[in-house]
Amino acid sequence: IEKESDRNKDKPNISFDDVAGLEEIKEELQETIDFINNSFKYKKMGAKIPKGILFHGPPGTGKTLLAKAVAGETNSNFLYASGSEFVEKYVGVGAKRVRTLFEKAKKDSPSIIFIDEIDAIGTKRNLESNNEKDQTLNQLLVELDGFNTDDTVIVIGATNRLDLLDEALLRPGRFDRHIYIGNPNTSAREKILEVHTNNKPLDKSIDIKDLAKKTTGLSGAQLANIANEAAIIAVRNNKKLISVLEFEAAIERVIAGLKIKNPTIL
Ligand code: ATP
């Protein structure tokens, strides 16, 4: 007998409430959510549901999280694939993997297919070559054109480099909606820090607004990392509550880590 937990294993328990500071983008995605939740209305009206959305922007800004939240908001299956996996791990079978992915999505529809790092397969093709990457990209184009609107399948691609993508991928009917997700501003950082601290015991010394001001230039992923580091430092210091001291140490640690990796930033 299939267990409830197994049946729901590809359905993320993530909603728009978990995605902080991207209000306008969530607003924009409401249309897609409505397409999925009321697909029959659109079909009856003879309208084609747009199938491809591209999230682009710097790393760690919540692209994956947002795609999962779209699945969560629509009770859709979430199928994750990474562009680099197609061409690195599965040499010779990238195209087959793409085909299988779409088959599964159609079978379990409504589905969201999320292709992270789509630039790994989606960069401009070389007309003469027939290499692994280009074969995989060609198959992806075939799949995007092939599935009809009876299948409620939305494909979300994510990239840091929109400029590198093959134009064929961006044509109408393919990834024709582009949503830029940038690093959070001060008020967005405040909201992200709130989401990542609301399950943590904080003492009164903590002023989230102030922490948001001290973290200019950091991404959502880095802010989540800071909140977690602060909790770890508090445990190590035998504290019952996390104080501003732990947060400051965590901010320093995360920023120092970034400086080691890339001495030119911050
Ligand atoms: P990459 O381009 O590196 O794949 P990404 O844009 O897909 O990054 P995510 O993987 O979605 O970024 O973000 C990593 C983690 O950072 C999330 O799981 C979440 O914990 C946190 N995070 C990032 N952005 C937000 C946000 N806007 N609200 C809440 N949490 C966020």
PDB file of C-alpha atoms and ligand atoms in Angstrom:
ATOM      1  CA  ILE A   1       0.000   0.000   0.000  1.00  0.00           C
ATOM      2  CA  GLU A   2       1.300   3.387  -0.977  1.00  0.00           C
ATOM      3  CA  LYS A   3       1.958   5.569   2.026  1.00  0.00           C
ATOM      4  CA  GLU A   4       0.698   9.149   2.122  1.00  0.00           C
ATOM      5  CA  SER A   5       4.275  10.363   2.648  1.00  0.00           C
ATOM      6  CA  ASP A   6       5.483   8.512  -0.471  1.00  0.00           C
ATOM      7  CA  ARG A   7       2.657   9.768  -2.586  1.00  0.00           C
ATOM      8  CA  ASN A   8       3.532  13.330  -1.703  1.00  0.00           C
ATOM      9  CA  LYS A   9       7.266  13.012  -1.917  1.00  0.00           C
ATOM     10  CA  ASP A  10       7.649  15.193  -5.006  1.00  0.00           C
ATOM     11  CA  LYS A  11       5.160  17.771  -3.798  1.00  0.00           C
ATOM     12  CA  PRO A  12       7.042  20.460  -1.917  1.00  0.00           C
ATOM     13  CA  ASN A  13       5.499  21.690   1.268  1.00  0.00           C
ATOM     14  CA  ILE A  14       6.627  25.225   0.462  1.00  0.00           C
ATOM     15  CA  SER A  15       4.373  28.197  -0.101  1.00  0.00           C
ATOM     16  CA  PHE A  16       4.804  31.820  -1.119  1.00  0.00           C
ATOM     17  CA  ASP A  17       4.991  32.691   2.585  1.00  0.00           C
ATOM     18  CA  ASP A  18       8.384  30.980   2.700  1.00  0.00           C
ATOM     19  CA  VAL A  19       9.702  33.265  -0.022  1.00  0.00           C
ATOM     20  CA  ALA A  20      10.468  36.660   1.459  1.00  0.00           C
ATOM     21  CA  GLY A  21      10.883  40.049  -0.152  1.00  0.00           C
ATOM     22  CA  LEU A  22       9.908  39.119  -3.698  1.00  0.00           C
ATOM     23  CA  GLU A  23       6.391  40.551  -3.593  1.00  0.00           C
ATOM     24  CA  GLU A  24       6.233  41.844  -7.165  1.00  0.00           C
ATOM     25  CA  ILE A  25       7.560  38.593  -8.549  1.00  0.00           C
ATOM     26  CA  LYS A  26       5.050  36.565  -6.550  1.00  0.00           C
ATOM     27  CA  GLU A  27       2.359  38.854  -7.933  1.00  0.00           C
ATOM     28  CA  GLU A  28       3.605  38.169 -11.461  1.00  0.00           C
ATOM     29  CA  LEU A  29       3.558  34.417 -10.829  1.00  0.00           C
ATOM     30  CA  GLN A  30      -0.063  34.507  -9.661  1.00  0.00           C
ATOM     31  CA  GLU A  31      -1.062  34.305 -13.320  1.00  0.00           C
ATOM     32  CA  THR A  32       0.895  31.065 -13.764  1.00  0.00           C
ATOM     33  CA  ILE A  33      -0.636  29.696 -10.597  1.00  0.00           C
ATOM     34  CA  ASP A  34      -4.078  30.482 -11.926  1.00  0.00           C
ATOM     35  CA  PHE A  35      -3.241  28.746 -15.217  1.00  0.00           C
ATOM     36  CA  ILE A  36      -2.391  25.592 -13.319  1.00  0.00           C
ATOM     37  CA  ASN A  37      -5.191  25.725 -10.780  1.00  0.00           C
ATOM     38  CA  ASN A  38      -7.869  26.537 -13.363  1.00  0.00           C
ATOM     39  CA  SER A  39      -6.371  24.965 -16.467  1.00  0.00           C
ATOM     40  CA  PHE A  40      -9.768  23.648 -17.602  1.00  0.00           C
ATOM     41  CA  LYS A  41     -11.121  27.222 -17.913  1.00  0.00           C
ATOM     42  CA  TYR A  42      -8.277  28.244 -20.190  1.00  0.00           C
ATOM     43  CA  LYS A  43      -8.603  25.092 -22.265  1.00  0.00           C
ATOM     44  CA  LYS A  44     -12.333  25.634 -22.698  1.00  0.00           C
ATOM     45  CA  MET A  45     -11.613  29.122 -23.935  1.00  0.00           C
ATOM     46  CA  GLY A  46      -9.071  27.784 -26.420  1.00  0.00           C
ATOM     47  CA  ALA A  47      -6.220  29.607 -24.703  1.00  0.00           C
ATOM     48  CA  LYS A  48      -2.766  28.092 -24.660  1.00  0.00           C
ATOM     49  CA  ILE A  49      -1.076  28.082 -21.311  1.00  0.00           C
ATOM     50  CA  PRO A  50       2.431  29.567 -21.482  1.00  0.00           C
ATOM     51  CA  LYS A  51       4.813  26.763 -20.671  1.00  0.00           C
ATOM     52  CA  GLY A  52       8.266  28.176 -20.111  1.00  0.00           C
ATOM     53  CA  ILE A  53       9.462  30.696 -17.548  1.00  0.00           C
ATOM     54  CA  LEU A  54      13.063  31.718 -17.082  1.00  0.00           C
ATOM     55  CA  PHE A  55      14.323  32.958 -13.734  1.00  0.00           C
ATOM     56  CA  HIS A  56      17.593  34.810 -14.127  1.00  0.00           C
ATOM     57  CA  GLY A  57      19.874  36.695 -11.785  1.00  0.00           C
ATOM     58  CA  PRO A  58      22.727  36.201  -9.312  1.00  0.00           C
ATOM     59  CA  PRO A  59      23.125  32.983  -7.282  1.00  0.00           C
ATOM     60  CA  GLY A  60      21.331  32.355  -3.998  1.00  0.00           C
ATOM     61  CA  THR A  61      18.459  34.761  -4.586  1.00  0.00           C
ATOM     62  CA  GLY A  62      15.669  32.211  -4.196  1.00  0.00           C
ATOM     63  CA  LYS A  63      15.102  30.952  -7.734  1.00  0.00           C
ATOM     64  CA  THR A  64      14.862  27.306  -6.699  1.00  0.00           C
ATOM     65  CA  LEU A  65      12.825  28.209  -3.636  1.00  0.00           C
ATOM     66  CA  LEU A  66      10.379  30.216  -5.738  1.00  0.00           C
ATOM     67  CA  ALA A  67       9.950  27.384  -8.258  1.00  0.00           C
ATOM     68  CA  LYS A  68       9.213  24.983  -5.389  1.00  0.00           C
ATOM     69  CA  ALA A  69       6.729  27.475  -3.968  1.00  0.00           C
ATOM     70  CA  VAL A  70       4.896  27.597  -7.324  1.00  0.00           C
ATOM     71  CA  ALA A  71       4.606  23.794  -7.081  1.00  0.00           C
ATOM     72  CA  GLY A  72       3.497  24.070  -3.449  1.00  0.00           C
ATOM     73  CA  GLU A  73       0.878  26.718  -4.239  1.00  0.00           C
ATOM     74  CA  THR A  74      -0.606  24.557  -7.009  1.00  0.00           C
ATOM     75  CA  ASN A  75      -0.153  21.134  -5.428  1.00  0.00           C
ATOM     76  CA  SER A  76       1.933  20.184  -8.471  1.00  0.00           C
ATOM     77  CA  ASN A  77       4.681  17.626  -8.704  1.00  0.00           C
ATOM     78  CA  PHE A  78       8.111  19.177  -8.617  1.00  0.00           C
ATOM     79  CA  LEU A  79      10.739  17.644 -10.876  1.00  0.00           C
ATOM     80  CA  TYR A  80      14.222  19.003 -10.344  1.00  0.00           C
ATOM     81  CA  ALA A  81      16.972  18.738 -12.916  1.00  0.00           C
ATOM     82  CA  SER A  82      20.280  20.502 -13.167  1.00  0.00           C
ATOM     83  CA  GLY A  83      21.672  21.460 -16.562  1.00  0.00           C
ATOM     84  CA  SER A  84      25.189  20.523 -15.535  1.00  0.00           C
ATOM     85  CA  GLU A  85      24.067  17.008 -14.545  1.00  0.00           C
ATOM     86  CA  PHE A  86      22.753  16.354 -18.018  1.00  0.00           C
ATOM     87  CA  VAL A  87      26.091  16.967 -19.600  1.00  0.00           C
ATOM     88  CA  GLU A  88      28.511  15.909 -16.857  1.00  0.00           C
ATOM     89  CA  LYS A  89      27.098  12.845 -15.194  1.00  0.00           C
ATOM     90  CA  TYR A  90      25.129  11.411 -18.035  1.00  0.00           C
ATOM     91  CA  VAL A  91      27.476  11.562 -20.975  1.00  0.00           C
ATOM     92  CA  GLY A  92      25.708  10.144 -24.004  1.00  0.00           C
ATOM     93  CA  VAL A  93      22.331  10.079 -22.357  1.00  0.00           C
ATOM     94  CA  GLY A  94      21.528  13.776 -21.861  1.00  0.00           C
ATOM     95  CA  ALA A  95      18.850  13.744 -24.565  1.00  0.00           C
ATOM     96  CA  LYS A  96      17.308  10.570 -23.180  1.00  0.00           C
ATOM     97  CA  ARG A  97      17.241  12.068 -19.688  1.00  0.00           C
ATOM     98  CA  VAL A  98      15.373  15.107 -21.034  1.00  0.00           C
ATOM     99  CA  ARG A  99      12.830  12.837 -22.712  1.00  0.00           C
ATOM    100  CA  THR A 100      12.276  10.798 -19.563  1.00  0.00           C
ATOM    101  CA  LEU A 101      11.921  13.943 -17.477  1.00  0.00           C
ATOM    102  CA  PHE A 102       9.109  15.269 -19.664  1.00  0.00           C
ATOM    103  CA  GLU A 103       7.414  11.868 -19.813  1.00  0.00           C
ATOM    104  CA  LYS A 104       7.333  11.713 -16.033  1.00  0.00           C
ATOM    105  CA  ALA A 105       6.064  15.287 -15.799  1.00  0.00           C
ATOM    106  CA  LYS A 106       3.209  14.565 -18.198  1.00  0.00           C
ATOM    107  CA  LYS A 107       2.298  11.345 -16.442  1.00  0.00           C
ATOM    108  CA  ASP A 108       2.132  13.041 -13.053  1.00  0.00           C
ATOM    109  CA  SER A 109       0.669  16.334 -14.268  1.00  0.00           C
ATOM    110  CA  PRO A 110       0.156  18.995 -13.012  1.00  0.00           C
ATOM    111  CA  SER A 111       3.916  19.286 -12.803  1.00  0.00           C
ATOM    112  CA  ILE A 112       6.597  21.876 -12.530  1.00  0.00           C
ATOM    113  CA  ILE A 113       9.871  20.923 -14.170  1.00  0.00           C
ATOM    114  CA  PHE A 114      12.685  23.014 -12.736  1.00  0.00           C
ATOM    115  CA  ILE A 115      15.936  23.091 -14.717  1.00  0.00           C
ATOM    116  CA  ASP A 116      18.632  24.754 -12.663  1.00  0.00           C
ATOM    117  CA  GLU A 117      21.766  26.081 -14.417  1.00  0.00           C
ATOM    118  CA  ILE A 118      20.020  25.788 -17.743  1.00  0.00           C
ATOM    119  CA  ASP A 119      22.987  27.582 -19.340  1.00  0.00           C
ATOM    120  CA  ALA A 120      24.977  24.338 -18.976  1.00  0.00           C
ATOM    121  CA  ILE A 121      22.869  22.896 -21.809  1.00  0.00           C
ATOM    122  CA  GLY A 122      21.317  26.068 -23.221  1.00  0.00           C
ATOM    123  CA  THR A 123      24.246  28.097 -24.540  1.00  0.00           C
ATOM    124  CA  LYS A 124      24.335  28.986 -28.207  1.00  0.00           C
ATOM    125  CA  ARG A 125      24.669  25.949 -30.432  1.00  0.00           C
ATOM    126  CA  ASN A 126      27.522  25.366 -32.773  1.00  0.00           C
ATOM    127  CA  LEU A 127      25.940  24.604 -36.123  1.00  0.00           C
ATOM    128  CA  GLU A 128      28.601  22.157 -37.214  1.00  0.00           C
ATOM    129  CA  SER A 129      28.948  20.202 -34.059  1.00  0.00           C
ATOM    130  CA  ASN A 130      26.711  17.498 -32.748  1.00  0.00           C
ATOM    131  CA  ASN A 131      28.113  17.270 -29.273  1.00  0.00           C
ATOM    132  CA  GLU A 132      26.486  16.106 -26.078  1.00  0.00           C
ATOM    133  CA  LYS A 133      25.352  19.566 -24.989  1.00  0.00           C
ATOM    134  CA  ASP A 134      23.805  20.429 -28.345  1.00  0.00           C
ATOM    135  CA  GLN A 135      22.015  17.084 -28.579  1.00  0.00           C
ATOM    136  CA  THR A 136      20.594  17.647 -25.117  1.00  0.00           C
ATOM    137  CA  LEU A 137      19.499  21.176 -26.012  1.00  0.00           C
ATOM    138  CA  ASN A 138      17.886  19.972 -29.252  1.00  0.00           C
ATOM    139  CA  GLN A 139      15.916  17.395 -27.292  1.00  0.00           C
ATOM    140  CA  LEU A 140      14.802  20.062 -24.822  1.00  0.00           C
ATOM    141  CA  LEU A 141      13.523  22.190 -27.740  1.00  0.00           C
ATOM    142  CA  VAL A 142      11.682  19.178 -29.158  1.00  0.00           C
ATOM    143  CA  GLU A 143      10.057  18.525 -25.785  1.00  0.00           C
ATOM    144  CA  LEU A 144       9.058  22.168 -25.282  1.00  0.00           C
ATOM    145  CA  ASP A 145       7.368  22.194 -28.681  1.00  0.00           C
ATOM    146  CA  GLY A 146       5.986  18.708 -28.330  1.00  0.00           C
ATOM    147  CA  PHE A 147       3.862  18.677 -25.258  1.00  0.00           C
ATOM    148  CA  ASN A 148       0.408  19.978 -25.827  1.00  0.00           C
ATOM    149  CA  THR A 149      -1.695  22.082 -23.568  1.00  0.00           C
ATOM    150  CA  ASP A 150      -3.718  19.140 -22.320  1.00  0.00           C
ATOM    151  CA  ASP A 151      -0.767  18.411 -20.111  1.00  0.00           C
ATOM    152  CA  THR A 152      -0.487  20.962 -17.356  1.00  0.00           C
ATOM    153  CA  VAL A 153       3.281  21.107 -17.295  1.00  0.00           C
ATOM    154  CA  ILE A 154       5.199  24.315 -16.644  1.00  0.00           C
ATOM    155  CA  VAL A 155       8.936  24.386 -17.189  1.00  0.00           C
ATOM    156  CA  ILE A 156      10.953  26.829 -15.120  1.00  0.00           C
ATOM    157  CA  GLY A 157      14.585  27.349 -16.055  1.00  0.00           C
ATOM    158  CA  ALA A 158      17.120  29.182 -13.922  1.00  0.00           C
ATOM    159  CA  THR A 159      20.349  30.828 -14.979  1.00  0.00           C
ATOM    160  CA  ASN A 160      22.873  33.425 -13.904  1.00  0.00           C
ATOM    161  CA  ARG A 161      23.684  34.098 -17.549  1.00  0.00           C
ATOM    162  CA  LEU A 162      20.660  34.910 -19.663  1.00  0.00           C
ATOM    163  CA  ASP A 163      22.959  36.546 -22.231  1.00  0.00           C
ATOM    164  CA  LEU A 164      24.605  33.209 -23.093  1.00  0.00           C
ATOM    165  CA  LEU A 165      21.441  31.321 -23.971  1.00  0.00           C
ATOM    166  CA  ASP A 166      20.654  30.125 -27.475  1.00  0.00           C
ATOM    167  CA  GLU A 167      17.923  32.314 -28.962  1.00  0.00           C
ATOM    168  CA  ALA A 168      15.987  29.238 -30.023  1.00  0.00           C
ATOM    169  CA  LEU A 169      15.322  28.571 -26.352  1.00  0.00           C
ATOM    170  CA  LEU A 170      13.793  32.018 -25.843  1.00  0.00           C
ATOM    171  CA  ARG A 171      11.333  31.966 -28.722  1.00  0.00           C
ATOM    172  CA  PRO A 172       7.560  32.312 -28.181  1.00  0.00           C
ATOM    173  CA  GLY A 173       6.096  29.064 -26.912  1.00  0.00           C
ATOM    174  CA  ARG A 174       9.367  28.126 -25.263  1.00  0.00           C
ATOM    175  CA  PHE A 175      11.008  30.135 -22.468  1.00  0.00           C
ATOM    176  CA  ASP A 176       9.252  33.328 -23.421  1.00  0.00           C
ATOM    177  CA  ARG A 177       8.739  34.814 -19.945  1.00  0.00           C
ATOM    178  CA  HIS A 178      11.812  36.155 -18.231  1.00  0.00           C
ATOM    179  CA  ILE A 179      11.814  37.131 -14.591  1.00  0.00           C
ATOM    180  CA  TYR A 180      14.851  38.824 -13.102  1.00  0.00           C
ATOM    181  CA  ILE A 181      15.552  38.003  -9.467  1.00  0.00           C
ATOM    182  CA  GLY A 182      18.218  40.257  -8.014  1.00  0.00           C
ATOM    183  CA  ASN A 183      19.899  40.554  -4.644  1.00  0.00           C
ATOM    184  CA  PRO A 184      17.527  41.801  -1.935  1.00  0.00           C
ATOM    185  CA  ASN A 185      17.369  45.461  -0.878  1.00  0.00           C
ATOM    186  CA  THR A 186      17.285  46.466   2.802  1.00  0.00           C
ATOM    187  CA  SER A 187      13.594  45.874   3.340  1.00  0.00           C
ATOM    188  CA  ALA A 188      13.720  42.524   1.494  1.00  0.00           C
ATOM    189  CA  ARG A 189      16.721  41.483   3.605  1.00  0.00           C
ATOM    190  CA  GLU A 190      14.725  42.307   6.696  1.00  0.00           C
ATOM    191  CA  LYS A 191      11.888  40.044   5.533  1.00  0.00           C
ATOM    192  CA  ILE A 192      14.283  37.226   4.627  1.00  0.00           C
ATOM    193  CA  LEU A 193      15.971  37.468   8.028  1.00  0.00           C
ATOM    194  CA  GLU A 194      12.529  37.333   9.649  1.00  0.00           C
ATOM    195  CA  VAL A 195      11.637  34.135   7.780  1.00  0.00           C
ATOM    196  CA  HIS A 196      14.912  32.535   8.835  1.00  0.00           C
ATOM    197  CA  THR A 197      14.747  33.589  12.488  1.00  0.00           C
ATOM    198  CA  ASN A 198      11.102  33.007  13.312  1.00  0.00           C
ATOM    199  CA  ASN A 199      11.819  29.428  14.403  1.00  0.00           C
ATOM    200  CA  LYS A 200      14.802  30.516  16.528  1.00  0.00           C
ATOM    201  CA  PRO A 201      14.860  31.802  20.114  1.00  0.00           C
ATOM    202  CA  LEU A 202      16.149  35.383  19.894  1.00  0.00           C
ATOM    203  CA  ASP A 203      16.870  37.661  22.837  1.00  0.00           C
ATOM    204  CA  LYS A 204      15.783  41.272  23.056  1.00  0.00           C
ATOM    205  CA  SER A 205      19.122  42.641  21.882  1.00  0.00           C
ATOM    206  CA  ILE A 206      18.311  41.645  18.316  1.00  0.00           C
ATOM    207  CA  ASP A 207      17.009  44.283  15.965  1.00  0.00           C
ATOM    208  CA  ILE A 208      16.291  42.661  12.586  1.00  0.00           C
ATOM    209  CA  LYS A 209      16.121  46.064  10.861  1.00  0.00           C
ATOM    210  CA  ASP A 210      19.611  46.811  12.051  1.00  0.00           C
ATOM    211  CA  LEU A 211      20.902  43.397  10.891  1.00  0.00           C
ATOM    212  CA  ALA A 212      19.356  44.083   7.483  1.00  0.00           C
ATOM    213  CA  LYS A 213      21.339  47.326   7.279  1.00  0.00           C
ATOM    214  CA  LYS A 214      24.563  45.516   8.151  1.00  0.00           C
ATOM    215  CA  THR A 215      24.171  42.933   5.387  1.00  0.00           C
ATOM    216  CA  THR A 216      24.163  45.088   2.258  1.00  0.00           C
ATOM    217  CA  GLY A 217      25.033  43.130  -0.877  1.00  0.00           C
ATOM    218  CA  LEU A 218      24.268  39.696   0.570  1.00  0.00           C
ATOM    219  CA  SER A 219      21.899  37.210  -1.051  1.00  0.00           C
ATOM    220  CA  GLY A 220      18.978  35.376   0.523  1.00  0.00           C
ATOM    221  CA  ALA A 221      21.070  32.205   0.701  1.00  0.00           C
ATOM    222  CA  GLN A 222      23.805  34.083   2.573  1.00  0.00           C
ATOM    223  CA  LEU A 223      21.270  35.572   4.984  1.00  0.00           C
ATOM    224  CA  ALA A 224      19.820  32.122   5.665  1.00  0.00           C
ATOM    225  CA  ASN A 225      23.368  30.961   6.284  1.00  0.00           C
ATOM    226  CA  ILE A 226      23.982  33.817   8.764  1.00  0.00           C
ATOM    227  CA  ALA A 227      20.845  32.974  10.760  1.00  0.00           C
ATOM    228  CA  ASN A 228      21.932  29.344  10.938  1.00  0.00           C
ATOM    229  CA  GLU A 229      25.531  30.210  11.885  1.00  0.00           C
ATOM    230  CA  ALA A 230      24.250  32.484  14.673  1.00  0.00           C
ATOM    231  CA  ALA A 231      22.216  29.583  16.085  1.00  0.00           C
ATOM    232  CA  ILE A 232      25.231  27.269  15.899  1.00  0.00           C
ATOM    233  CA  ILE A 233      27.469  29.813  17.645  1.00  0.00           C
ATOM    234  CA  ALA A 234      24.817  30.263  20.377  1.00  0.00           C
ATOM    235  CA  VAL A 235      24.767  26.512  21.025  1.00  0.00           C
ATOM    236  CA  ARG A 236      28.540  26.472  21.194  1.00  0.00           C
ATOM    237  CA  ASN A 237      28.467  29.376  23.670  1.00  0.00           C
ATOM    238  CA  ASN A 238      25.906  27.567  25.828  1.00  0.00           C
ATOM    239  CA  LYS A 239      23.351  30.319  25.326  1.00  0.00           C
ATOM    240  CA  LYS A 240      19.634  29.760  25.754  1.00  0.00           C
ATOM    241  CA  LEU A 241      18.789  32.598  23.405  1.00  0.00           C
ATOM    242  CA  ILE A 242      20.601  33.960  20.370  1.00  0.00           C
ATOM    243  CA  SER A 243      21.880  37.497  20.947  1.00  0.00           C
ATOM    244  CA  VAL A 244      23.206  40.218  18.685  1.00  0.00           C
ATOM    245  CA  LEU A 245      26.743  39.061  19.532  1.00  0.00           C
ATOM    246  CA  GLU A 246      26.178  35.703  17.837  1.00  0.00           C
ATOM    247  CA  PHE A 247      24.659  37.449  14.852  1.00  0.00           C
ATOM    248  CA  GLU A 248      27.581  39.808  14.521  1.00  0.00           C
ATOM    249  CA  ALA A 249      30.019  36.905  14.723  1.00  0.00           C
ATOM    250  CA  ALA A 250      27.961  35.045  12.107  1.00  0.00           C
ATOM    251  CA  ILE A 251      27.892  38.044   9.747  1.00  0.00           C
ATOM    252  CA  GLU A 252      31.625  38.409  10.110  1.00  0.00           C
ATOM    253  CA  ARG A 253      32.186  34.735   9.435  1.00  0.00           C
ATOM    254  CA  VAL A 254      30.017  34.672   6.319  1.00  0.00           C
ATOM    255  CA  ILE A 255      31.573  37.854   4.935  1.00  0.00           C
ATOM    256  CA  ALA A 256      35.104  36.613   5.735  1.00  0.00           C
ATOM    257  CA  GLY A 257      34.298  33.343   3.938  1.00  0.00           C
ATOM    258  CA  LEU A 258      33.201  35.312   0.888  1.00  0.00           C
ATOM    259  CA  LYS A 259      36.367  37.399   0.973  1.00  0.00           C
ATOM    260  CA  ILE A 260      38.516  34.266   0.943  1.00  0.00           C
ATOM    261  CA  LYS A 261      36.671  32.961  -2.100  1.00  0.00           C
ATOM    262  CA  ASN A 262      36.634  36.312  -3.880  1.00  0.00           C
ATOM    263  CA  PRO A 263      38.928  39.001  -2.445  1.00  0.00           C
ATOM    264  CA  THR A 264      37.470  41.727  -4.677  1.00  0.00           C
ATOM    265  CA  ILE A 265      33.974  41.727  -3.207  1.00  0.00           C
ATOM    266  CA  LEU A 266      32.608  43.761  -0.280  1.00  0.00           C
TER     267      LEU A 266
HETATM  268  P1  ATP B   1      21.446  29.276  -7.357  1.00  0.00           P
HETATM  269  O1  ATP B   1      21.400  30.244  -8.502  1.00  0.00           O
HETATM  270  O2  ATP B   1      22.771  29.252  -6.652  1.00  0.00           O
HETATM  271  O3  ATP B   1      20.886  27.928  -7.673  1.00  0.00           O
HETATM  272  P2  ATP B   1      18.966  30.122  -6.172  1.00  0.00           P
HETATM  273  O4  ATP B   1      18.668  31.477  -6.676  1.00  0.00           O
HETATM  274  O5  ATP B   1      18.234  28.972  -6.763  1.00  0.00           O
HETATM  275  O6  ATP B   1      20.508  29.895  -6.197  1.00  0.00           O
HETATM  276  P3  ATP B   1      17.949  29.122  -3.717  1.00  0.00           P
HETATM  277  O7  ATP B   1      18.602  27.790  -3.858  1.00  0.00           O
HETATM  278  O8  ATP B   1      16.494  29.199  -3.954  1.00  0.00           O
HETATM  279  O9  ATP B   1      18.702  30.181  -4.606  1.00  0.00           O
HETATM  280  O10 ATP B   1      18.256  29.723  -2.279  1.00  0.00           O
HETATM  281  C1  ATP B   1      18.993  28.993  -1.317  1.00  0.00           C
HETATM  282  C2  ATP B   1      18.374  29.177   0.043  1.00  0.00           C
HETATM  283  O11 ATP B   1      18.494  30.548   0.450  1.00  0.00           O
HETATM  284  C3  ATP B   1      16.890  28.891   0.094  1.00  0.00           C
HETATM  285  O12 ATP B   1      16.633  27.518   0.296  1.00  0.00           O
HETATM  286  C4  ATP B   1      16.458  29.722   1.278  1.00  0.00           C
HETATM  287  O13 ATP B   1      16.761  29.092   2.500  1.00  0.00           O
HETATM  288  C5  ATP B   1      17.346  30.958   1.164  1.00  0.00           C
HETATM  289  N1  ATP B   1      16.694  32.044   0.428  1.00  0.00           N
HETATM  290  C6  ATP B   1      17.121  32.613  -0.728  1.00  0.00           C
HETATM  291  N2  ATP B   1      16.294  33.595  -1.121  1.00  0.00           N
HETATM  292  C7  ATP B   1      15.295  33.644  -0.210  1.00  0.00           C
HETATM  293  C8  ATP B   1      14.120  34.431  -0.060  1.00  0.00           C
HETATM  294  N3  ATP B   1      13.795  35.382  -0.944  1.00  0.00           N
HETATM  295  N4  ATP B   1      13.315  34.203   1.010  1.00  0.00           N
HETATM  296  C9  ATP B   1      13.643  33.251   1.913  1.00  0.00           C
HETATM  297  N5  ATP B   1      14.722  32.478   1.823  1.00  0.00           N
HETATM  298  C10 ATP B   1      15.551  32.661   0.795  1.00  0.00           C
END
